[in-house]
Coordinates of C-alpha atoms in Angstrom, one line a residue:
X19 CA 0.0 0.0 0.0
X20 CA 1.4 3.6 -0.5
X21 CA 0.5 6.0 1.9
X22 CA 0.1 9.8 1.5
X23 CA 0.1 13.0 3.8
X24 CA -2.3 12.9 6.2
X25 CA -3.1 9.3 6.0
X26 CA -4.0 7.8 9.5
X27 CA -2.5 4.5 11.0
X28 CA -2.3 2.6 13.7
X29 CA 1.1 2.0 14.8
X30 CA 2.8 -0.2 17.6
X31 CA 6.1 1.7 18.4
X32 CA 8.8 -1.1 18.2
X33 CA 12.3 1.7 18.3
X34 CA 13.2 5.1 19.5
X35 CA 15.7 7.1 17.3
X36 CA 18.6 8.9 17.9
X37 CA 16.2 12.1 18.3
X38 CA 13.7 10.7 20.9
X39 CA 11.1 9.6 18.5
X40 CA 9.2 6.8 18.1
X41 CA 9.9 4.1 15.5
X42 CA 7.0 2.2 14.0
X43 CA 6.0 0.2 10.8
X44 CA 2.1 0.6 8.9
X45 CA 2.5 -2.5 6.5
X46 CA 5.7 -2.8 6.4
X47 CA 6.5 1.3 5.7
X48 CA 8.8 3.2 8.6
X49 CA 7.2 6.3 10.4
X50 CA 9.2 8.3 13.0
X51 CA 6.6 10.0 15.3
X52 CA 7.2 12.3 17.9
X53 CA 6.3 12.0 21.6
X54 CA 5.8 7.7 21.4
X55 CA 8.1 5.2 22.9
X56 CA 8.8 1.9 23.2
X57 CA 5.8 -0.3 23.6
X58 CA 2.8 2.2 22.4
X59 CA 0.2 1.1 20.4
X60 CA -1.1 4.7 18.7
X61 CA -2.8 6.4 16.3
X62 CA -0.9 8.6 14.3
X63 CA -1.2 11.0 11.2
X64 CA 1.3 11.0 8.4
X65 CA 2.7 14.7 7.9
X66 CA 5.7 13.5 5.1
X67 CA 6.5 10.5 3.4
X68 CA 9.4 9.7 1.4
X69 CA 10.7 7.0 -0.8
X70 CA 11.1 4.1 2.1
X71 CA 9.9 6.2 5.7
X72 CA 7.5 8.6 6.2
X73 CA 7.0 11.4 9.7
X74 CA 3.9 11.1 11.2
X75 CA 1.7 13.2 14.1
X76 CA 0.9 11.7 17.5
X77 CA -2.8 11.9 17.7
X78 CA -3.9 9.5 20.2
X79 CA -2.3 6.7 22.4
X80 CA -4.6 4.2 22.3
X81 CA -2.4 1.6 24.6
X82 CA 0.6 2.9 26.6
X83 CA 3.7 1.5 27.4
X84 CA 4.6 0.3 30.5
X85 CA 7.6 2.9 30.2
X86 CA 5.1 5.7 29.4
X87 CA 5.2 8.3 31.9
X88 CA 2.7 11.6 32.5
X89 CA 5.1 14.7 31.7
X90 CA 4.9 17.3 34.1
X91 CA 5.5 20.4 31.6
X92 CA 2.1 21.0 30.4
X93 CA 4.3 22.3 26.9
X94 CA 6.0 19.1 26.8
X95 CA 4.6 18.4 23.2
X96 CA 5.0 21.7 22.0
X97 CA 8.1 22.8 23.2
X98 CA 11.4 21.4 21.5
X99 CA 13.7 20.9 24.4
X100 CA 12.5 17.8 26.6
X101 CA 12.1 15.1 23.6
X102 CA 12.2 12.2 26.3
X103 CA 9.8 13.7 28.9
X104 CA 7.3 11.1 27.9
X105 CA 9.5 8.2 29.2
X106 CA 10.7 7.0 32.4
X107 CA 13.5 8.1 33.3
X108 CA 15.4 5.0 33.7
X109 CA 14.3 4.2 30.5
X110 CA 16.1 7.2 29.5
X111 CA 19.2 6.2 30.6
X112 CA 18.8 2.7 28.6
X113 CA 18.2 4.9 25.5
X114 CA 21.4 7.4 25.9
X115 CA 23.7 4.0 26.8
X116 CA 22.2 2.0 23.6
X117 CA 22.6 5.4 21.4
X118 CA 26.3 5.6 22.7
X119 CA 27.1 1.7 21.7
X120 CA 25.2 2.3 18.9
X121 CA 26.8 4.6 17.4
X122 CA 30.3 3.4 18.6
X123 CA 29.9 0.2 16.6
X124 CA 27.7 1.4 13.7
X125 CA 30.2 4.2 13.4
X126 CA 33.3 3.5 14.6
X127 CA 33.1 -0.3 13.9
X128 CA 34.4 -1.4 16.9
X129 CA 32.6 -4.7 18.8
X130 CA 31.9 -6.0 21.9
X131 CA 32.0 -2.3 23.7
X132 CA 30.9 -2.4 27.3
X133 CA 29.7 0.7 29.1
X134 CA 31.0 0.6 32.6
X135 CA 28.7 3.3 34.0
X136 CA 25.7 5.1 33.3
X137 CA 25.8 8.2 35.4
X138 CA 22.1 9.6 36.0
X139 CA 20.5 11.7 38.3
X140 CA 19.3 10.9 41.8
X141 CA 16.5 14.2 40.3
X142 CA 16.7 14.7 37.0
X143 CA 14.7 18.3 37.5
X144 CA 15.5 21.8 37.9
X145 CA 19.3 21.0 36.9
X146 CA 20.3 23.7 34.7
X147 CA 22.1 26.6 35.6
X148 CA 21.7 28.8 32.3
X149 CA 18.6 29.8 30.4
X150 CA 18.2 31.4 27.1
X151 CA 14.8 32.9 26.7
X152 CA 13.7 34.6 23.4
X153 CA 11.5 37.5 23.9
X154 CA 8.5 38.3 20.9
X155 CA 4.9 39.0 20.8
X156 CA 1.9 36.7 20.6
X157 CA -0.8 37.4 17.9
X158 CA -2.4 39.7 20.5
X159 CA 0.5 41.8 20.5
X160 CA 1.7 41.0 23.9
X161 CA 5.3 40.6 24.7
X162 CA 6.2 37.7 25.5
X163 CA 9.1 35.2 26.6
X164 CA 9.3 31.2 26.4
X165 CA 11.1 28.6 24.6
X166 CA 11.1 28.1 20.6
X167 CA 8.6 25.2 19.1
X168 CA 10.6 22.0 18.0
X169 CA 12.2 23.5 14.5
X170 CA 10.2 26.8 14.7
X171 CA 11.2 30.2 16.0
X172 CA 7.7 30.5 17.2
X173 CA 7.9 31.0 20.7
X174 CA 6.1 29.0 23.1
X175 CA 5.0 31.4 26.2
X176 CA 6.7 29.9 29.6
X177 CA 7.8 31.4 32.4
X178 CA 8.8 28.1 34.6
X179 CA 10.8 25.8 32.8
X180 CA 10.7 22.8 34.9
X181 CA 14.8 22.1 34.1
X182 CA 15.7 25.8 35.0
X183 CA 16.1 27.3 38.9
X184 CA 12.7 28.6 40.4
X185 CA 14.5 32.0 40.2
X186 CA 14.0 32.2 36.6
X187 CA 10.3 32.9 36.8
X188 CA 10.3 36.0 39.2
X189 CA 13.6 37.4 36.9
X190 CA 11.1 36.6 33.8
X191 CA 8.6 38.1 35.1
X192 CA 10.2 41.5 36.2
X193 CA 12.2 41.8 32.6
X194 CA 9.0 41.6 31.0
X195 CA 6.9 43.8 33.1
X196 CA 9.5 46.9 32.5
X197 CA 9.5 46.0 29.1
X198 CA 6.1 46.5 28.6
X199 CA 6.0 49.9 31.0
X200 CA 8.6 51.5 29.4
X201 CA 7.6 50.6 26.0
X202 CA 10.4 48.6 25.2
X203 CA 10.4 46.5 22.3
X204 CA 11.0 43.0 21.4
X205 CA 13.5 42.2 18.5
X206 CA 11.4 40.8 15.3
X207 CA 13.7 38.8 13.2
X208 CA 11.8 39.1 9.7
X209 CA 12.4 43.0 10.1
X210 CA 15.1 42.7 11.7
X211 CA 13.6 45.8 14.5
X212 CA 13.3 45.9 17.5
X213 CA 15.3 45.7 20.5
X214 CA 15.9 42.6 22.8
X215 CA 16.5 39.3 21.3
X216 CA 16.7 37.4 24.8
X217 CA 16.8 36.9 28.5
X218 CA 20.1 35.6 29.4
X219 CA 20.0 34.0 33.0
X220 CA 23.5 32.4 34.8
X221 CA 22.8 30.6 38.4
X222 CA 25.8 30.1 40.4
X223 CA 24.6 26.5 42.3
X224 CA 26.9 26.3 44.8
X225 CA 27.5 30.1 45.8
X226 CA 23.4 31.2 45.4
X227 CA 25.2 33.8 43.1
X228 CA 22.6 35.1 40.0
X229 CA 23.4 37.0 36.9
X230 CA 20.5 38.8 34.4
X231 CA 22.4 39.7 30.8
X232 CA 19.5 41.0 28.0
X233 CA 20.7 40.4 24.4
X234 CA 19.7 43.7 22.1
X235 CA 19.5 45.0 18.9
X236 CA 21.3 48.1 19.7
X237 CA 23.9 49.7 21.9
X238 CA 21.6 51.0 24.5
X239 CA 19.1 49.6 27.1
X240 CA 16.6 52.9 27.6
X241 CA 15.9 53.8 31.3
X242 CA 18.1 50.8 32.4
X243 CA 17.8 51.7 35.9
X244 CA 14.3 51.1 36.2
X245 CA 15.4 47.3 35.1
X246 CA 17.8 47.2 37.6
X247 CA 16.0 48.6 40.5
X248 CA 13.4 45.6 39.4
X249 CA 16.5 42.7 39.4
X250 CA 18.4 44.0 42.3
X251 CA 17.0 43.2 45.3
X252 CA 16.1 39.4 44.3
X253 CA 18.2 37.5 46.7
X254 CA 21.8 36.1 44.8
X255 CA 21.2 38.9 42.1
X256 CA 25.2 39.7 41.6
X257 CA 25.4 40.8 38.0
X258 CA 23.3 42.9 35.4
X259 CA 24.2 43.6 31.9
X260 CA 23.4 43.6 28.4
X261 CA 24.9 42.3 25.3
X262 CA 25.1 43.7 22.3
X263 CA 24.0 41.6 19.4
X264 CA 22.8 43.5 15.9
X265 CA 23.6 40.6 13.6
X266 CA 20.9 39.1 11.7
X267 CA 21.5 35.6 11.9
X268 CA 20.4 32.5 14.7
X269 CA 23.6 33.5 16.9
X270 CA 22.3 34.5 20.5
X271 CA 25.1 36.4 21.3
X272 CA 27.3 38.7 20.2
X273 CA 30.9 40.0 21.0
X274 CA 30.4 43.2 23.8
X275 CA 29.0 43.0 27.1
X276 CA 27.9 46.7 29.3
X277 CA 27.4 46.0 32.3
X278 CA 24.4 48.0 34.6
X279 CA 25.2 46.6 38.2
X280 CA 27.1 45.0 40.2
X281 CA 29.9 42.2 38.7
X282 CA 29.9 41.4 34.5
X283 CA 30.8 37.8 36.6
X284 CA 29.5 35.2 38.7
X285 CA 31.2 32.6 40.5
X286 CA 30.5 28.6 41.4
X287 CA 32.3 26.0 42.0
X288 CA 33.0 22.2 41.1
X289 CA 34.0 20.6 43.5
X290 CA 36.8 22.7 45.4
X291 CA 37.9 24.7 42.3
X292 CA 36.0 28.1 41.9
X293 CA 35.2 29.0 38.6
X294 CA 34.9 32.7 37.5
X295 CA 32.2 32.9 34.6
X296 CA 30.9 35.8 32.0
X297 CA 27.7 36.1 30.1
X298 CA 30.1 35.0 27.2
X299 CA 31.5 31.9 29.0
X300 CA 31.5 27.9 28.3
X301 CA 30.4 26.2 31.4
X302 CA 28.9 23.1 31.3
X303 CA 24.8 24.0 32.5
X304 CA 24.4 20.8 34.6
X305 CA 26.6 21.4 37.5
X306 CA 25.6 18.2 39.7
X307 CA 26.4 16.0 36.9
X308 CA 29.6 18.3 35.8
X309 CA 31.6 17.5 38.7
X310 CA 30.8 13.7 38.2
X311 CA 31.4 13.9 34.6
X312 CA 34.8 15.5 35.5
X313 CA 35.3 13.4 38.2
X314 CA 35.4 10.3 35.8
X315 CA 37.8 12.5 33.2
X316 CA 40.3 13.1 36.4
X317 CA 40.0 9.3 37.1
X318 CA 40.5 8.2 33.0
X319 CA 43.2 10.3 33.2
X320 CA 45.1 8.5 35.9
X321 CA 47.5 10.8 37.3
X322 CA 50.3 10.4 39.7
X323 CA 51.2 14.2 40.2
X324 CA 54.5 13.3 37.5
X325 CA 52.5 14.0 34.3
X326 CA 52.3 16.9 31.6
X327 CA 48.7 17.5 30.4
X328 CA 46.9 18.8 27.3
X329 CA 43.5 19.9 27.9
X330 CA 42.3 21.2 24.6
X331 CA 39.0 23.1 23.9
X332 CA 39.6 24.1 27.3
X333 CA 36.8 26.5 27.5
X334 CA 37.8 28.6 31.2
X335 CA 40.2 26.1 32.3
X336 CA 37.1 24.2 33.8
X337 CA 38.7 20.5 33.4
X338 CA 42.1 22.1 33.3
X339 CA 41.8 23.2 37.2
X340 CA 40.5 19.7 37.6
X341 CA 43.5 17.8 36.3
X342 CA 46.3 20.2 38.0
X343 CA 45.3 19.0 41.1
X344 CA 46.9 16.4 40.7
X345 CA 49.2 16.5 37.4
X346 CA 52.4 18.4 37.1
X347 CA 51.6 20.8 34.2
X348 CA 48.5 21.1 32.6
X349 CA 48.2 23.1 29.6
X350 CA 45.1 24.0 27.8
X351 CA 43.9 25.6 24.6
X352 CA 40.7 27.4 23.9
X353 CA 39.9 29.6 20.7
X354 CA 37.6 32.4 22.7
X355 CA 40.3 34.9 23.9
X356 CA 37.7 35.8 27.0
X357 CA 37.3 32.4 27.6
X358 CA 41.3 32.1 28.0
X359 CA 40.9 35.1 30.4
X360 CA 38.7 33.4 32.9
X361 CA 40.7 30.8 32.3
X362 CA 43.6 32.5 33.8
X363 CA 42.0 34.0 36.4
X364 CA 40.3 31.3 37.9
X365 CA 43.6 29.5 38.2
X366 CA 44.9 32.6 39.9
X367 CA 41.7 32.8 42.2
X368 CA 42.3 29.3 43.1
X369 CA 46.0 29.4 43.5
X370 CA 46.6 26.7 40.7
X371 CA 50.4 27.3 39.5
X372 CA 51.2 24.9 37.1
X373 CA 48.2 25.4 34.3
X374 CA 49.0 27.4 31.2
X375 CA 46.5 28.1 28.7
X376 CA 47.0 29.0 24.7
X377 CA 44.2 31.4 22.9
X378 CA 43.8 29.5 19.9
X379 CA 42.2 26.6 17.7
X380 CA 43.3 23.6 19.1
X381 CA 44.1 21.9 15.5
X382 CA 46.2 25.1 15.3
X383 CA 48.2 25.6 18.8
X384 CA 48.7 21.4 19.0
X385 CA 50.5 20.9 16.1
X386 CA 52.5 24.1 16.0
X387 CA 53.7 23.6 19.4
X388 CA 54.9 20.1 18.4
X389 CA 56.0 20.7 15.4
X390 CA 57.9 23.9 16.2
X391 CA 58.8 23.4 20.0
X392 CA 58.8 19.6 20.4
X393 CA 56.0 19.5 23.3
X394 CA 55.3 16.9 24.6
X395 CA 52.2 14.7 26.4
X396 CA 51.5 12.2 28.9
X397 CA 47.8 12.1 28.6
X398 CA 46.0 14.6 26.7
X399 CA 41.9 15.1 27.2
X400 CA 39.7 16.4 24.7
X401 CA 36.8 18.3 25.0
X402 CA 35.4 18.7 21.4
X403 CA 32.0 20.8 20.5
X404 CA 30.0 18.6 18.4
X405 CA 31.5 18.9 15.0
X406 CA 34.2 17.0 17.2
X407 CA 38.2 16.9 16.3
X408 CA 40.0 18.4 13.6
X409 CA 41.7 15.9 11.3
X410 CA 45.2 17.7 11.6
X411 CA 44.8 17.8 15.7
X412 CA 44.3 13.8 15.3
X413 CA 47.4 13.5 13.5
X414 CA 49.2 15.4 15.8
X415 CA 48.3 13.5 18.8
X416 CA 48.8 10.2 17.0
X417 CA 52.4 11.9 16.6
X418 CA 52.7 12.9 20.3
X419 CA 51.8 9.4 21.4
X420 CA 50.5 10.0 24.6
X421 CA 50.5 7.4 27.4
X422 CA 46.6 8.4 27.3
X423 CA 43.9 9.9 25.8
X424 CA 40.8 11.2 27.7
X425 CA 37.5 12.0 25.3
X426 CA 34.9 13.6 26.6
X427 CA 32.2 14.0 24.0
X428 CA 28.7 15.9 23.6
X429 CA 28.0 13.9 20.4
X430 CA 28.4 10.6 20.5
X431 CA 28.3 9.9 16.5
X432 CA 31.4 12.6 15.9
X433 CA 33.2 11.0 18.9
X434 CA 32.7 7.0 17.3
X435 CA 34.1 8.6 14.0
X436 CA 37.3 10.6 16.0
X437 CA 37.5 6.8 17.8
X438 CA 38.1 4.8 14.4
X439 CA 41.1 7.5 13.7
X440 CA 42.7 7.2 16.8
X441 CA 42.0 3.3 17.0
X442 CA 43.6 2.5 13.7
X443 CA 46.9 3.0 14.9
X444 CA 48.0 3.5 18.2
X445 CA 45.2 3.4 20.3
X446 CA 42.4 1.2 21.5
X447 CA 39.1 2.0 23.8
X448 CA 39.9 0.8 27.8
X449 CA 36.6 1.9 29.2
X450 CA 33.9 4.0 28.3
X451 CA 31.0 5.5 31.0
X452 CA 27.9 7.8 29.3
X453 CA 26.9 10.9 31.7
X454 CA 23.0 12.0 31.9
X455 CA 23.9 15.6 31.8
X456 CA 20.5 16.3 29.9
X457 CA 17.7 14.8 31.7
X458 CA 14.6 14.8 29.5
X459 CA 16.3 15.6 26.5
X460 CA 17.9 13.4 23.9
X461 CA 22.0 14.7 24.1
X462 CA 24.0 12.9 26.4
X463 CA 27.4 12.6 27.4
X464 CA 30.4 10.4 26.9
X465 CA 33.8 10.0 28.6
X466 CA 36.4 7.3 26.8
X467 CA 39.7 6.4 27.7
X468 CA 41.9 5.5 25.3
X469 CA 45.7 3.6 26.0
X470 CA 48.4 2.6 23.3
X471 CA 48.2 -0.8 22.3
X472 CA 51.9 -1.4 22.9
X473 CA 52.6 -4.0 26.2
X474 CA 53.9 -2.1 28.5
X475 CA 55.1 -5.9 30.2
X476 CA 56.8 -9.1 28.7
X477 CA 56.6 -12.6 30.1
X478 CA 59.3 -14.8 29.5
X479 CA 58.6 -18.9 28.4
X480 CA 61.1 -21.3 28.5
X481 CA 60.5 -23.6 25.3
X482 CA 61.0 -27.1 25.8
X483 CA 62.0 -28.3 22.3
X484 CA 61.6 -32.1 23.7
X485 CA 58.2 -31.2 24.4
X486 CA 57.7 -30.7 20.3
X487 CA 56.7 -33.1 17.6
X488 CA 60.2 -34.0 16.0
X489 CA 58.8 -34.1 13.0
X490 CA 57.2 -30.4 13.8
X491 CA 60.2 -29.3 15.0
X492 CA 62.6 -30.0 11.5
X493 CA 60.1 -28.7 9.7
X494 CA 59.9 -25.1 11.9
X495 CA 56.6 -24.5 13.7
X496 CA 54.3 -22.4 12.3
X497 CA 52.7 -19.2 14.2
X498 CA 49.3 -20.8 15.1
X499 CA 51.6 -24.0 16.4
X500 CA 53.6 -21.4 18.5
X501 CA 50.2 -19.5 19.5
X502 CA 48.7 -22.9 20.9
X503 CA 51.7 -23.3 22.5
X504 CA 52.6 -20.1 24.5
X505 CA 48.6 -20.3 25.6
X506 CA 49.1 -23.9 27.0
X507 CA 52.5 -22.8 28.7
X508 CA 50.7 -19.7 30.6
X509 CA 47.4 -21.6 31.3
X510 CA 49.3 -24.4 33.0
X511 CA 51.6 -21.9 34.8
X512 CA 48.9 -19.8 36.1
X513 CA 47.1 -22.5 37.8

C-alpha cells in the first residue's frame, strides 16, 4: 500500500531514534513520530512520506507502554527541548547507553564495547544553571518570553521551565513587566527591528550567586535603571548587563558586554575549584552531573602528580583546574580569547600554579607547538563541540603518542568517528562510562579512555624443544603451532 500525507495508521512503536522519537512500521513502511516510545500502540497521522519512511503526528495513544510516563510540563509536546519527557527516566538512561554503543559500533566499527557506568540523576529536574529565553509578541500583541517550538522560531509562552532554577520565573517576570512599561520592544527577526532578542540568566549552584544579561539589537538599554532597581534586590542577584547583538542571523550572542550593576561575573564551584564565569562563558549547565562527569575524566586520566597535560578546547580552564590537582603541568587551549581570560584567572583565584593556557584553535596551537617546539604529552583530554576533532589535531596527537587519551564528547556519532582515527593506529578503547547531563532531553554525554596498544610488560617462556613433535620441529613450527603453544604454557603456569 502507498501512503500519502495525512493518512491515519495505527502504529505499535517497536524503536526510538537517535532524536527521541518513536519508530513504527504501517505495513511494512517506517514512520518516525514524535512524543511515542517503546511499547505504544497509537494512532498517528502522516505529515511527510518519502521513498522508504514517512513522519507522522501523535494523535492518540490508544495503549501505553509500561515505560510511558505523564510529563509534568504542560508544553511538553510543544516545546522542543524535553524530547524524552514522555518516558521514564530510567528508561532514558537505557536509551542514551544504547545510542552511545550504537553509534560506537555502527560508526566506529568497533565490537563487543561495554559501558562501565551510566551516570544519572538521583533528580533529574531543575538541573540547569543557564537559560536562554527569546522574547517576541503573541498574535495579540503581547510581549512575550518562552522557549522556541521544535524547529520553529515560534515561541512557546513559559515562564517556569521545569529544568531551569525557580529564580528564573520571578527574573522573567520582572524583565518583562519593565518591558512593557517602558515601552520597550521586542527584536522581530523578519524586520530585523526591535530591541531585545533574549533573556540571558547564569545561576551560580553552589555560591546562590545570580546574573540577568539581555541580548539587544542596539547599543543602548533605555531607562536601564528602572530594570535594575526591578533585578536588584532578588536575593543572589550579583550581576546585570546587556549584550550587544545586531547581527541578523540565529547566533544568540554577540561580542560586547555593558554591564548596569554589580559584577559582569559570577562565581560557582566544582567541586573545590571556583570558577569565575561571564555572560560569554562555556560552562557546562548541569553542575551536579559536571563534577561527576569530570570526576570520571580526572580518574581516566590516571595521574600520579609526574604527568604533563593537554586539555584542549579548554573552555575557562574548567577540566584544566580539575587535572592540576593532581598533574604536574597542565596546559590548555581554547579559541575564545575571554574564555582564556577566565581561564587565567580562575587558576589565579584558586591558586593553581602549574596550568598554562594557549588562545587559539586547538588543530592550530597542538601541532604548532609540536611541530615547532617539540612539546610533549603524557595524557591529553579532549573536550570537542559537536563537530568534534579536527583531522590535523588527530594527526598530531597520533604523533605525540601519549600514554593516554581522555574523550569527553557531547555527540556521541562525531566521537565514534574521532575513535576509528585514533584506534587505527595507536590506540584502543579501555573503558567507556555515558553521563546524563541532559535529563529529558535526547544529548548525552560520553567519557572514553583511550591507552596505546603497545605492552607495556613481557613474560618470559622457557621452550622445551623435547616437548615438540620431531617431525614439527625440522620442519619449523608455524605461528598458530607457537600460539597454541605459549597459551598452553601460561594456562598451566597460572594455575
Amino acid at each position: 500500500m502507498e501512503f500519502k500525507k495525512n493518512d491515519m495508521v495505527t502504529l505499535y512503536i517497536e524503536d526510538m531514534g537517535h532524536d527521541g522519537e518513536g519508530i513504527g512500521k504501517a505495513e511494512g513502511y517506517t514512520l518516525f513520530v514524535k512524543d511515542t516510545v517503546i511499547g505504544d500502540k497509537v494512532e498517528a497521522k502522516i505529515m511527510k512520506t518519502k521513498k522508504n519512511y514517512g513522519y507522522a503526528r501523535l494523535m492518540k495513544v490508544l495503549e501505553p507502554s509500561k515505560d510511558r510516563v505523564e510529563p509534568r510540563c504542560p508544553d511538553a509536546r510543544a516545546c522542543g527541548g524535553c524530547q524524552l519527557q514522555f518516558l521514564s527516566y530510567e528508561k532514558q538512561l537505557e536509551f542514551k547507553k544504547n545510542k552511545v554503543k550504537g553509534n560506537l559500533e555502527r560508526i566506529g566499527g568497533f565490537e563487543n564495547i561495554c559501558i562501565e557506568q551510566v551516570i544519572g540523576m538521583e533528580t533529574p529536574w531543575r538541573y540547569r544553571n543557564k537559560a536562554q529565553f527569546p522574547v517576541g509578541k503573541n498574535k495579540d500583541g503581547e510581549i512575550i518570553t518562552g522557549f522556541y517550538a521544535g524547529r520553529t522560531h515560534s515561541i512557546i509562552p513559559n515562564t517556569d521551565c521545569l529544568l531551569g532554577a525557580e529564580v528564573n520565573q520571578k527574573i522573567l517576570e520582572a524583565v518583562l513587566t519593565y518591558m512593557k512599561e517602558n515601552q520597550v520592544e521586542p527584536y522581530e527577526e523578519t524586520s530585523g527591528t526591535g530591541l531585545v532578542r533574549h533573556i540571558l540568566i547564569r545561576c551560580g549552584f553552589k555560591t546562590g550567586e545570580l546574573m540577568v544579561c539581555l541580548v539587544i539589537n542596539g547599543d543602548a538599554l533605555p531607562k536601564a535603571d528602572r530594570l535594575v532597581d526591578r533585578l536588584k534586590d532578588i536575593p543572589g542577584m550579583t550581576s546585570v548587563t546587556f549584550n550587544i547583538n545586531k547581527k541578523k542571523n540565529n547566533v544568540i550572542l554577540g561580542d560586547k558586554v555593558v554591564g548596569l550593576w554589580g559584577q559582569n561575573y559570577i562565581s560557582d564551584f566544582i567541586g573545590e575549584v571556583e570558577y569565575r564565569i561571564s555572560p560569554l562563558s562555556f560552562y557546562q549547565v548541569n553542575p551536579v552531573q559536571t563534577e561527576k562527569l569530570y570526576g570520571k575524566a580526572l580518574e581516566y586520566a590516571g595521574l600520579t602528580g609526574q604527568e604533563t597535560v593537554w586539555d584542549l578546547y579548554c573552555g575557562i580552564g574548567t577540566i584544566s583546574l580539575f587535572l592540576a590537582q593532581k598533574a604536574k603541568q597542565v596546559y590548555g587551549v581554547e579559541i575564545v580569547p575571554a574564555a582564556i581570560e577566565d581561564a587565567k584567572q580562575n587558576a589565579e583565584r584558586n591558586g593553581i600554579k602549574n596550568a598554562e593556557f594557549y588562545v587559539g584553535k586547538a588543530e592550530d596551537v597542538l601541532p604548532r607547538k609540536y611541530e615547532e617546539e617539540g612539546v610533549s604529552a603524557d595524557v591529553i583530554v579532549v573536550d570537542p563541540p559537536r563537530k568534534g576533532c579536527d583531522e590535523a589535531l588527530l594527526s598530531t596527537m597520533l604523533k605525540m603518542k601519549p600514554k593516554r587519551i581522555v574523550y569527553v564528547s557531547c555527540d556521541s556519532a562525531t566521537l565514534a568517528r574521532d575513535l576509528k582515527r585514533l584506534c587505527a593506529e595507536e590506540y584502543g578503547i579501555e573503558k567507556v562510562a555515558v553521563c546524563d547531563m541532559f535529563p529529558q532531553g535526547v544529548h548525552v554525554e560520553t567519557v572514553v579512555l583511550l591507552s596505546q596498544l603497545k605492552p607495556d610488560d613481557t613474560i618470559e617462556i622457557d621452550l622445551d624443544l623435547d616437548e615438540l613433535d620431531a617431525t614439527s620441529a625440522e620442519t619449523k613450527a608455524t605461528y598458530e603451532e607457537i600460539k597454541e603453544y605459549v597459551k598452553e604454557k601460561i594456562s598451566a603456569e597460572s594455575v
